[in-house]
Coordinates of C-alpha atoms in Angstrom, one line a residue:
Chain A
M27 CA 41.9 40.3 -7.2
S28 CA 43.8 39.7 -10.4
H29 CA 47.6 39.9 -10.6
D30 CA 47.2 42.3 -13.5
L31 CA 45.2 44.8 -11.5
W32 CA 47.7 44.6 -8.6
H33 CA 50.5 45.3 -11.0
E34 CA 48.7 48.1 -12.6
I35 CA 48.1 49.8 -9.2
Y36 CA 51.7 49.1 -8.1
H37 CA 53.0 50.6 -11.3
F38 CA 50.8 53.7 -10.7
L39 CA 52.2 54.2 -7.2
T40 CA 55.8 53.8 -8.2
H41 CA 55.3 56.1 -11.1
E42 CA 53.7 58.6 -8.7
A43 CA 56.6 58.3 -6.3
R44 CA 59.1 58.9 -9.1
L45 CA 57.3 62.0 -10.3
L46 CA 57.7 63.5 -6.8
D47 CA 61.3 62.6 -6.5
Q48 CA 61.9 64.1 -9.9
R49 CA 60.1 67.2 -8.8
R50 CA 57.5 66.9 -11.6
F51 CA 54.9 68.4 -9.4
E52 CA 52.5 69.6 -12.0
E53 CA 52.2 66.1 -13.4
W54 CA 51.8 64.7 -9.9
V55 CA 48.8 67.0 -9.1
E56 CA 47.1 65.9 -12.3
L57 CA 47.2 62.3 -10.9
F58 CA 44.3 63.5 -8.6
T59 CA 40.7 63.6 -9.5
D60 CA 39.0 67.0 -9.5
D61 CA 37.1 66.1 -6.3
A62 CA 40.2 64.7 -4.6
F63 CA 40.6 64.8 -0.8
Y64 CA 44.1 64.6 0.6
W65 CA 44.4 64.3 4.4
A66 CA 47.2 63.8 6.9
P67 CA 45.9 63.7 10.5
P68 CA 48.1 64.0 13.5
R69 CA 48.9 61.0 15.7
S70 CA 49.1 61.0 19.5
N71 CA 50.4 58.7 22.3
R72 CA 47.3 57.0 23.8
L73 CA 47.0 54.2 26.3
S74 CA 45.9 51.0 24.6
K75 CA 42.4 51.4 26.0
D76 CA 42.1 54.7 24.0
E77 CA 43.7 53.3 20.8
A78 CA 40.7 54.3 18.8
Q79 CA 41.7 58.0 19.4
E80 CA 45.4 57.6 18.5
V81 CA 44.9 58.9 14.9
G82 CA 43.3 62.3 14.7
A83 CA 39.6 62.4 13.7
L84 CA 38.3 64.2 10.6
G85 CA 37.5 67.7 11.8
D86 CA 40.5 67.9 14.1
L87 CA 43.5 70.0 13.4
A88 CA 45.6 68.0 10.8
Y89 CA 48.9 68.5 9.1
L90 CA 47.2 68.5 5.6
E91 CA 43.6 68.6 4.5
E92 CA 43.7 69.6 0.9
D93 CA 41.6 69.5 -2.3
K94 CA 42.9 69.7 -5.8
E95 CA 42.8 73.5 -5.9
S96 CA 44.9 73.8 -2.7
L97 CA 47.4 71.2 -4.0
R98 CA 47.7 73.2 -7.2
G99 CA 48.3 76.2 -5.1
R100 CA 51.1 74.5 -3.2
V101 CA 52.7 73.6 -6.5
K102 CA 52.3 77.2 -7.8
K103 CA 54.0 78.3 -4.6
L104 CA 57.0 76.1 -5.3
R105 CA 57.4 77.5 -8.8
T106 CA 57.6 81.2 -7.6
G107 CA 61.3 80.7 -6.9
M108 CA 60.7 82.3 -3.5
A109 CA 59.4 79.3 -1.6
W110 CA 62.3 79.6 0.8
A111 CA 61.6 76.2 2.5
E112 CA 62.3 74.6 -0.8
E113 CA 64.9 77.1 -2.2
P114 CA 67.2 75.1 -2.7
R115 CA 64.9 72.1 -3.2
S116 CA 64.6 69.1 -0.9
R117 CA 66.0 65.9 -2.3
T118 CA 63.5 63.2 -1.7
R119 CA 63.2 59.5 -2.1
H120 CA 59.8 58.0 -1.8
I121 CA 60.0 54.2 -1.0
I122 CA 56.6 52.6 -1.4
A123 CA 55.9 49.1 -0.2
N124 CA 53.4 46.7 1.2
V125 CA 50.8 47.5 -1.5
E126 CA 47.4 45.9 -1.0
V127 CA 44.6 46.4 -3.4
H128 CA 40.9 45.7 -2.6
P129 CA 37.7 46.3 -4.6
G130 CA 36.2 49.7 -4.1
N131 CA 32.6 50.9 -3.8
S132 CA 32.1 50.8 -7.5
E133 CA 33.4 49.2 -10.7
S134 CA 35.7 52.1 -11.4
E135 CA 37.2 52.3 -7.9
V136 CA 39.7 50.4 -5.8
E137 CA 40.9 50.8 -2.3
V138 CA 44.7 50.7 -1.9
S139 CA 46.9 50.5 1.1
S140 CA 50.6 51.2 0.8
D141 CA 53.4 52.0 3.3
F142 CA 56.0 54.6 2.7
I143 CA 59.4 55.7 3.9
V144 CA 60.1 59.1 2.5
Y145 CA 63.7 60.2 3.0
R146 CA 64.3 63.9 2.7
S147 CA 67.7 65.6 2.5
R148 CA 68.1 69.3 2.3
L149 CA 70.8 71.9 2.4
E150 CA 74.0 70.4 3.7
T151 CA 73.2 67.8 6.3
D152 CA 69.5 68.1 7.1
Q153 CA 67.9 64.7 6.9
D154 CA 64.5 63.5 7.8
F155 CA 62.5 60.3 7.5
F156 CA 58.7 60.5 7.2
V157 CA 57.2 57.1 7.7
G158 CA 53.6 55.9 7.6
T159 CA 50.9 54.3 5.6
R160 CA 48.4 55.6 2.9
E161 CA 44.8 54.5 2.5
D162 CA 43.8 55.5 -1.0
I163 CA 40.8 55.3 -3.2
L164 CA 41.8 55.2 -6.8
R165 CA 39.3 55.8 -9.5
K166 CA 39.6 55.0 -13.2
V167 CA 38.9 58.2 -15.2
D168 CA 39.1 58.0 -19.0
G169 CA 41.1 54.8 -18.8
H170 CA 43.6 56.2 -16.3
W171 CA 43.9 55.6 -12.6
K172 CA 43.6 58.7 -10.5
I173 CA 43.7 59.4 -6.7
A174 CA 40.3 60.3 -5.5
K175 CA 41.1 60.1 -1.8
R176 CA 44.4 59.8 0.1
T177 CA 44.6 59.5 3.9
I178 CA 48.2 59.6 5.1
I179 CA 48.7 58.2 8.6
L180 CA 52.2 59.1 9.8
D181 CA 53.9 57.0 12.5
H182 CA 55.3 60.1 14.2
A183 CA 53.6 61.6 17.3
V184 CA 56.0 64.5 17.1
L185 CA 57.6 65.3 13.8
T186 CA 61.4 65.6 14.2
A187 CA 61.6 67.5 10.9
K188 CA 61.8 71.3 10.7
N189 CA 58.8 71.3 8.3
L190 CA 56.7 69.1 6.0
S191 CA 57.4 71.1 2.9
I192 CA 57.3 68.1 0.6
F193 CA 54.5 66.0 -0.7
L194 CA 53.8 62.5 0.7
Chain B
M9 CA 78.8 80.7 37.1
T10 CA 78.2 84.4 37.6
L11 CA 75.9 85.4 34.8
H12 CA 75.9 89.0 33.8
A13 CA 72.7 89.2 31.8
K14 CA 73.2 92.9 31.7
D15 CA 76.3 92.4 29.7
L16 CA 74.6 90.3 27.2
V17 CA 71.6 92.5 26.3
A18 CA 71.3 96.2 26.0
P19 CA 67.6 96.6 25.3
E20 CA 67.6 100.4 25.7
K21 CA 70.0 100.4 22.8
G22 CA 68.2 97.7 20.9
Q23 CA 71.1 95.3 21.0
V24 CA 71.5 91.7 22.1
N25 CA 74.6 89.5 22.1
R26 CA 73.6 86.6 19.8
R27 CA 75.4 84.2 22.2
I28 CA 72.2 84.0 24.2
Y29 CA 70.8 81.9 21.4
A30 CA 73.4 79.1 21.7
D31 CA 75.1 79.2 25.1
P32 CA 74.3 76.2 27.3
D33 CA 75.0 78.0 30.5
I34 CA 72.6 80.7 29.7
Y35 CA 70.1 78.1 28.7
H36 CA 70.3 76.5 32.1
E37 CA 69.9 79.8 33.8
E38 CA 66.8 80.3 31.7
L39 CA 65.4 77.0 32.9
E40 CA 66.0 78.0 36.5
R41 CA 65.2 81.7 36.5
I42 CA 62.5 82.0 33.8
F43 CA 60.8 78.6 33.3
A44 CA 60.8 77.8 37.0
R45 CA 59.6 81.2 38.1
C46 CA 57.2 82.7 35.5
W47 CA 53.6 81.8 34.8
I48 CA 53.8 79.2 32.1
Y49 CA 50.9 78.3 29.8
L50 CA 49.6 74.7 30.2
G51 CA 46.5 74.3 28.3
H52 CA 42.9 75.4 27.8
E53 CA 39.9 74.3 30.0
S54 CA 38.2 73.0 26.9
Q55 CA 41.0 70.4 26.5
I56 CA 40.2 68.8 29.9
P57 CA 36.5 69.3 30.2
N58 CA 35.6 66.5 32.6
P59 CA 36.8 65.3 36.0
K60 CA 39.6 62.7 35.5
D61 CA 40.6 64.2 32.1
F62 CA 44.3 64.7 31.8
M63 CA 46.8 66.0 29.2
T64 CA 50.6 66.0 29.5
T65 CA 52.7 69.0 28.6
Y66 CA 55.8 70.8 29.7
M67 CA 56.7 73.8 31.7
G68 CA 60.1 74.6 30.2
E69 CA 61.5 71.1 30.3
E70 CA 59.5 69.9 33.3
P71 CA 57.1 67.2 32.2
T72 CA 53.8 68.2 33.7
I73 CA 50.4 66.5 33.9
L74 CA 47.5 68.9 33.6
L75 CA 44.2 67.4 34.9
R76 CA 40.9 67.8 36.5
D77 CA 40.6 65.9 39.8
R78 CA 37.4 64.0 40.9
E79 CA 35.8 67.2 42.1
G80 CA 36.6 68.9 38.8
Q81 CA 39.3 71.1 40.2
I82 CA 42.2 71.8 37.8
R83 CA 45.6 70.7 39.0
A84 CA 49.1 70.5 37.5
L85 CA 51.5 67.9 38.8
L86 CA 55.2 67.1 37.9
N87 CA 55.2 63.9 35.9
M88 CA 57.8 62.3 38.1
C89 CA 57.5 59.3 40.5
R90 CA 58.9 60.3 43.9
H91 CA 60.8 56.9 44.1
R92 CA 63.2 56.9 41.2
G93 CA 62.0 59.6 38.9
N94 CA 60.2 57.6 36.2
R95 CA 57.3 59.3 34.5
V96 CA 54.0 58.1 35.9
C97 CA 52.0 59.1 32.8
M98 CA 53.2 58.1 29.4
A99 CA 50.2 59.1 27.3
D100 CA 49.5 62.5 25.7
R101 CA 45.9 62.7 27.0
G102 CA 43.1 60.6 28.3
S103 CA 41.1 59.9 31.4
T104 CA 42.2 58.1 34.5
E105 CA 41.4 57.5 38.2
Q106 CA 45.1 57.1 39.2
F107 CA 48.7 57.0 38.0
T108 CA 50.7 53.9 38.6
C109 CA 54.4 53.9 38.0
S110 CA 55.5 51.1 35.7
Y111 CA 58.7 50.6 37.6
H112 CA 57.8 49.6 41.2
G113 CA 54.1 50.1 41.2
W114 CA 53.8 53.2 43.4
T115 CA 50.4 54.6 42.8
Y116 CA 49.1 58.1 43.0
D117 CA 45.5 59.4 42.9
I118 CA 44.7 62.2 40.6
S119 CA 45.2 64.9 43.2
G120 CA 48.8 63.6 43.4
K121 CA 48.5 61.8 46.7
L122 CA 50.6 58.6 47.1
I123 CA 47.9 56.0 47.8
S124 CA 49.7 52.7 47.3
V125 CA 53.2 51.4 47.7
P126 CA 53.9 47.7 47.3
G127 CA 55.4 46.3 50.4
L128 CA 54.9 49.4 52.5
K129 CA 54.8 47.4 55.7
E130 CA 56.9 44.4 54.8
I131 CA 59.9 46.0 53.1
Y132 CA 59.7 49.7 54.1
F133 CA 58.8 48.7 57.7
G134 CA 56.0 51.3 57.4
E135 CA 58.8 54.0 57.6
L136 CA 58.2 55.6 54.2
E137 CA 56.7 59.1 54.6
T138 CA 53.9 58.5 52.1
D139 CA 52.1 61.8 52.9
R140 CA 55.2 63.7 51.9
S141 CA 55.9 61.7 48.8
G142 CA 53.0 62.7 46.5
L143 CA 53.5 64.0 43.0
V144 CA 55.0 67.5 43.2
E145 CA 52.3 70.1 42.6
V146 CA 52.8 73.5 41.1
A147 CA 53.1 76.4 43.5
Q148 CA 50.3 78.4 41.9
L149 CA 47.7 77.7 39.2
D150 CA 45.2 80.1 37.8
T151 CA 43.2 80.7 34.7
Y152 CA 42.3 83.6 32.5
K153 CA 39.1 83.1 30.5
G154 CA 39.8 79.4 30.0
M155 CA 43.6 79.7 29.5
I156 CA 45.4 77.7 32.3
F157 CA 48.7 79.0 33.6
A158 CA 50.9 77.7 36.5
T159 CA 54.1 78.6 38.2
W160 CA 56.6 76.7 40.3
D161 CA 57.4 79.9 42.2
P162 CA 55.3 80.6 45.3
Q163 CA 56.7 84.2 45.2
A164 CA 55.5 84.9 41.7
P165 CA 52.9 87.7 41.6
P166 CA 49.3 86.7 40.9
L167 CA 48.5 85.8 37.3
L168 CA 46.4 88.9 36.6
E169 CA 49.3 91.1 37.8
Y170 CA 51.8 89.1 35.7
L171 CA 49.5 89.5 32.6
G172 CA 49.0 93.2 33.2
H173 CA 47.3 95.1 30.5
M174 CA 47.8 92.2 28.1
T175 CA 44.5 90.9 29.3
W176 CA 42.8 93.8 27.5
Y177 CA 44.1 92.5 24.2
L178 CA 43.9 88.8 25.1
D179 CA 40.1 89.4 25.2
L180 CA 40.2 89.8 21.5
L181 CA 41.4 86.2 21.3
V182 CA 39.4 84.5 23.9
D183 CA 36.4 86.7 24.9
R184 CA 34.9 88.3 21.8
V185 CA 31.6 86.5 22.1
E186 CA 29.4 84.7 24.6
G187 CA 30.8 81.2 25.5
G188 CA 34.4 82.2 24.8
V189 CA 36.6 79.8 22.8
E190 CA 37.5 76.2 22.6
V191 CA 40.6 74.4 21.4
I192 CA 39.6 71.9 18.9
G193 CA 41.1 68.4 18.8
G194 CA 44.5 67.8 17.3
V195 CA 47.9 69.4 17.8
H196 CA 50.8 70.1 15.5
R197 CA 54.0 69.0 17.1
W198 CA 57.4 69.3 15.5
V199 CA 61.1 69.9 16.5
I200 CA 63.4 72.6 15.1
N201 CA 67.1 73.1 15.8
C202 CA 66.6 76.6 17.0
N203 CA 66.7 78.4 20.3
W204 CA 63.2 79.1 21.7
K205 CA 63.7 82.8 21.7
L206 CA 64.0 83.1 17.9
A207 CA 60.4 81.9 17.7
V208 CA 59.2 84.5 20.3
D209 CA 61.3 87.2 18.6
N210 CA 59.2 86.6 15.6
F211 CA 55.7 86.3 17.1
I212 CA 56.0 89.1 19.6
A213 CA 57.0 91.8 17.1
D214 CA 57.6 90.8 13.5
M215 CA 55.2 92.4 11.0
Y216 CA 58.3 93.3 9.0
H217 CA 59.1 89.8 7.7
A218 CA 55.8 88.8 6.2
S219 CA 56.1 90.4 2.8
T220 CA 59.5 88.7 2.3
T221 CA 59.4 85.4 4.1
H222 CA 55.8 84.6 3.0
I223 CA 55.8 86.1 -0.4
S224 CA 55.4 82.8 -2.2
A225 CA 52.3 82.0 -0.1
F226 CA 50.7 85.3 -1.1
M227 CA 51.6 84.8 -4.8
A228 CA 50.1 81.2 -4.7
G229 CA 46.8 82.4 -3.3
F230 CA 47.3 81.6 0.4
G231 CA 46.8 85.2 1.5
G232 CA 46.1 86.5 5.0
G233 CA 43.3 88.9 5.9
G234 CA 41.0 90.2 3.3
S235 CA 42.7 93.5 2.7
R236 CA 43.2 94.5 -0.9
R237 CA 46.6 95.9 0.0
G238 CA 47.8 92.5 1.2
Y239 CA 49.2 91.3 4.5
G240 CA 52.4 92.8 5.7
S241 CA 52.2 95.8 3.5
L242 CA 54.4 98.5 4.7
G243 CA 51.5 100.9 4.0
W244 CA 49.2 99.6 6.7
T245 CA 48.3 101.7 9.8
G246 CA 48.7 100.1 13.1
Y247 CA 50.8 99.7 16.2
Q248 CA 53.2 97.4 18.0
I249 CA 51.9 97.5 21.6
N250 CA 53.9 96.7 24.7
P251 CA 51.2 96.4 27.4
A252 CA 53.4 94.9 30.2
R253 CA 57.0 93.8 30.6
G254 CA 57.9 91.0 28.2
H255 CA 54.5 90.7 26.6
G256 CA 53.7 92.2 23.2
L257 CA 51.3 92.3 20.2
G258 CA 50.9 94.0 16.9
T259 CA 47.6 95.3 15.5
R260 CA 46.2 97.1 12.6
W261 CA 44.3 100.3 13.4
C262 CA 41.2 100.7 11.4
N263 CA 40.1 104.3 11.0
T264 CA 36.7 103.4 9.6
D265 CA 34.3 100.5 10.1
E266 CA 34.8 99.6 6.4
E267 CA 38.5 99.3 7.0
R268 CA 37.9 97.0 9.9
L269 CA 35.7 94.8 7.8
E270 CA 38.3 94.7 5.0
T271 CA 40.8 93.0 7.4
V272 CA 38.8 89.8 7.4
S273 CA 39.3 86.8 5.1
P274 CA 36.5 86.4 2.6
E275 CA 35.3 83.0 3.8
L276 CA 35.0 84.4 7.4
A277 CA 33.6 87.8 6.5
E278 CA 30.0 87.1 7.1
Y279 CA 30.6 85.6 10.6
E280 CA 33.0 88.3 11.6
R281 CA 30.6 91.0 10.5
S282 CA 27.7 89.3 12.4
I283 CA 29.6 89.3 15.7
L284 CA 30.7 93.0 15.7
P285 CA 27.7 94.3 17.5
E286 CA 28.2 91.8 20.3
M287 CA 31.9 92.5 20.4
E288 CA 31.2 96.2 20.8
R289 CA 28.8 95.5 23.7
R290 CA 31.3 93.3 25.5
L291 CA 34.6 95.0 24.6
G292 CA 33.8 98.6 23.5
T293 CA 34.2 100.4 20.3
V294 CA 38.0 100.6 20.2
R295 CA 38.5 96.9 20.6
A296 CA 35.6 95.9 18.3
Y297 CA 36.0 98.4 15.5
R298 CA 39.4 100.1 15.6
L299 CA 41.7 97.1 16.3
S300 CA 42.3 94.2 14.0
P301 CA 45.1 92.5 16.0
V302 CA 47.5 90.3 14.1
H303 CA 50.1 88.6 16.4
G304 CA 50.9 88.4 20.1
S305 CA 53.1 86.7 22.6
L306 CA 53.2 86.2 26.4
F307 CA 56.4 85.9 28.3
P308 CA 58.1 83.5 28.1
N309 CA 56.8 81.1 25.4
L310 CA 53.2 81.4 24.4
S311 CA 52.4 83.0 21.1
W312 CA 49.4 83.2 18.7
L313 CA 47.9 84.9 15.7
F314 CA 44.5 86.6 16.4
G315 CA 43.0 86.3 12.9
T316 CA 44.3 82.9 11.9
R317 CA 43.9 81.6 15.4
T318 CA 46.9 79.4 15.6
F319 CA 48.0 79.2 19.2
R320 CA 51.3 77.7 20.3
V321 CA 53.9 77.1 22.9
W322 CA 57.6 76.9 22.2
H323 CA 59.0 74.2 24.5
P324 CA 62.7 74.6 25.1
R325 CA 64.6 71.4 24.4
G326 CA 68.1 72.6 24.8
P327 CA 70.0 75.7 23.8
E328 CA 69.5 75.0 20.1
K329 CA 66.3 73.0 20.0
T330 CA 62.7 73.9 20.3
E331 CA 59.6 71.7 20.2
I332 CA 56.6 73.5 18.8
W333 CA 53.1 72.6 19.9
A334 CA 50.4 74.4 17.9
W335 CA 46.7 74.3 18.4
F336 CA 43.7 75.9 16.8
I337 CA 41.5 78.0 19.1
V338 CA 38.1 79.3 17.9
D339 CA 34.9 80.9 19.1
K340 CA 32.8 78.1 20.6
K341 CA 29.6 79.4 19.2
A342 CA 30.8 79.9 15.6
P343 CA 28.7 77.7 13.2
P344 CA 30.3 74.4 12.1
E345 CA 30.9 75.6 8.6
V346 CA 32.7 78.7 9.8
K347 CA 34.8 76.6 12.2
R348 CA 35.7 74.3 9.3
A349 CA 36.6 77.2 7.0
W350 CA 38.7 78.8 9.7
R351 CA 40.4 75.6 10.6
L352 CA 41.4 75.0 7.0
H353 CA 42.5 78.6 6.6
C354 CA 44.7 78.1 9.7
M355 CA 46.1 74.7 8.8
R356 CA 47.0 75.5 5.2
R357 CA 49.1 78.4 6.4
F358 CA 50.5 77.3 9.8
G359 CA 51.9 74.1 11.1
P360 CA 54.8 72.1 9.7
A361 CA 53.2 71.8 6.3
G362 CA 51.7 75.3 6.5
T363 CA 52.3 77.3 3.4
W364 CA 53.5 80.2 5.6
E365 CA 55.1 78.5 8.5
Q366 CA 57.3 76.2 6.5
D367 CA 59.2 79.2 5.2
D368 CA 59.8 80.7 8.6
M369 CA 61.8 77.7 9.8
D370 CA 65.2 78.1 8.1
N371 CA 65.2 81.9 8.9
W372 CA 65.0 81.1 12.6
I373 CA 67.2 78.1 12.5
K374 CA 70.1 79.8 10.7
S375 CA 69.7 83.0 12.8
S376 CA 69.8 80.9 15.9
A377 CA 72.9 79.1 14.7
S378 CA 74.6 82.5 14.4
G379 CA 74.7 82.4 18.2
R380 CA 77.6 79.9 17.8
S381 CA 79.6 82.2 15.6
G382 CA 82.6 83.6 17.4
I383 CA 83.0 86.3 14.8
G384 CA 79.3 86.8 14.9
Q385 CA 79.2 87.4 18.6
R386 CA 81.3 90.6 18.1
Y387 CA 78.3 92.1 16.2
P388 CA 75.1 92.6 18.2
V389 CA 71.7 91.4 17.0
N390 CA 69.9 94.5 15.9
F391 CA 66.5 95.3 17.5
Q392 CA 66.8 99.1 16.9
M393 CA 63.7 99.5 14.6
G394 CA 61.7 102.5 15.9
L395 CA 64.0 103.0 18.9
G396 CA 63.1 106.3 20.6
H397 CA 59.8 106.5 18.7
E398 CA 57.7 104.9 21.5
R399 CA 54.8 106.8 22.9
L400 CA 51.6 106.5 24.9
H401 CA 48.3 106.2 23.2
E402 CA 45.1 107.7 24.5
Q403 CA 43.0 104.7 23.7
L404 CA 45.4 101.8 24.0
P405 CA 46.9 100.6 27.4
G406 CA 50.7 100.2 27.2
L407 CA 53.5 101.8 25.2
V408 CA 53.1 101.8 21.4
G409 CA 55.3 102.1 18.4
D410 CA 54.5 102.0 14.7
L411 CA 53.2 98.8 13.2
Q412 CA 56.8 97.9 12.1
N413 CA 58.7 98.5 15.2
E414 CA 60.9 96.4 17.6
I415 CA 59.6 97.8 20.9
N416 CA 58.4 94.4 21.9
N417 CA 61.7 92.7 21.4
R418 CA 63.3 95.3 23.5
S419 CA 60.8 94.8 26.2
F420 CA 61.2 91.0 26.1
Y421 CA 64.9 91.2 26.5
S422 CA 64.6 93.8 29.3
F423 CA 62.4 91.6 31.3
W424 CA 64.6 88.6 30.4
S425 CA 67.6 90.4 31.7
D426 CA 65.9 91.3 35.0
L427 CA 64.9 87.7 35.6
L428 CA 68.3 86.2 34.6
S429 CA 70.0 88.7 36.9
G430 CA 68.4 86.9 39.8
K431 CA 66.3 89.9 40.9
S432 CA 63.4 89.0 43.2
W433 CA 59.8 89.6 42.0
A434 CA 59.6 92.5 44.4
E435 CA 62.6 94.1 42.6
I436 CA 61.1 93.7 39.2
D437 CA 58.6 96.2 37.8
L438 CA 56.0 94.5 35.7
K439 CA 54.5 97.7 34.5
I440 CA 55.6 99.7 31.5
S441 CA 56.7 103.2 32.2
A442 CA 56.2 106.1 29.8
P443 CA 59.2 106.9 27.7

């Protein structure tokens, strides 16, 4: 794993984070491949003998299970000016860390793990932290990295936020 | 404190003092007189399919273990060690032979019996009344078509009497087809700074808000049913139905079979069309073809949407806090690709990230917070929509109002008031009388 590749991926993730915090949502969606899969399963409290079931399985109810079209729809919703959950907008800060890059299934793909703390402030004093990890598959398309698959594993069993109206 | 619930709500006038959304004394009375007395929803049989399966939940604020014992019988036990009060079960769900308290090792079997106490002979001198120190069991437990309810009140009327005519409509959620429904894995859980009653106010009655609150979701392509006129249109025909005290639902009324088929989302249309003949055999023509129900709520805190199939409890967590647990409940026999499409349809609209649900939250939170306003308390909350326009319907059990109508809010607060006033079950009429 070359330093250059790691830096390339790290730059991609920090740029992605900044796009979101700057509310450049249309540009953010275009960071995804056309066949992208974006999934955030729920998490439960399980005894350690049942640890394998702690994170929701694919096919269970999840917070998010999106494709590029539905992500575009969510961005379109935000731009109507009547998406009340984001009117006024949340103020976010995506802190991305602990980035690890591994070879993917093909020459054009890499597997990336990164951890996040996303701070969200809204209205006067509403504050939330969304914390967790992302398992991504990034694919090089026409010389640019894009997100082909993102699995967001939140550390919360119960979200203490009034909604998840921002992108992670 | 002497609580004059009758001074706080005037349902016959469609008025409620907003203080009930914020007052801690009223909240504590609710815990005692509503959540400790009424039938409270616990879970669905499909969530604990096998003996020794358990899931933890709450009845009001009471932590409760819902489980199947070794013989497969469903039980509900207070999650509280009889020694010092620690929880004996810390996990959300799983399978177990027994519960051992992590504090002093008292151990209970899954019927709640205290089966082991370290040092029972040596340090308790054998004097501990172990057979009276089992996990506290609910007073009554019963099911309706897979839905499990329980109550701490031995005087509460039987479940079927409590549900009343609501069962006729509940069948459209849980008994449309052979095999009934299942709750799929996964639950949305999140906390909002809002009194639990704001959530019920919405789900029991509110067709009115959709075209305002959820407009951005419609515009972005996350529509509701398949109607060309769009969900929440003021032009739809339908009813708010109050089938029993405190319970309510809203439904479209479809004058033709074609209208009925129009109410379905495109990705589900083929499946919905295919089950109509079976629905008609099981439930009759009115329920199969004339009704396309939208929302519903059971007193006190269980609500759902019939079409989207989101199904949730509003756990009270304080006068201004509610923890929402939302599941997805679907016909067991639906093909996998239909279940998947339905699940995605549900998830992309409801849940904390739902394109509809995310926009409900501030409405409820800020309305709830108005309960703290001293000036605000001088002006009642208005539930007067359609007041006086209630009537009986030949084909629908209960009292009905137009599709946009607050009859169900008025019924909720009338029942709420009776319970908070300390009336016994014998003194409370569960049936709806004609206007």
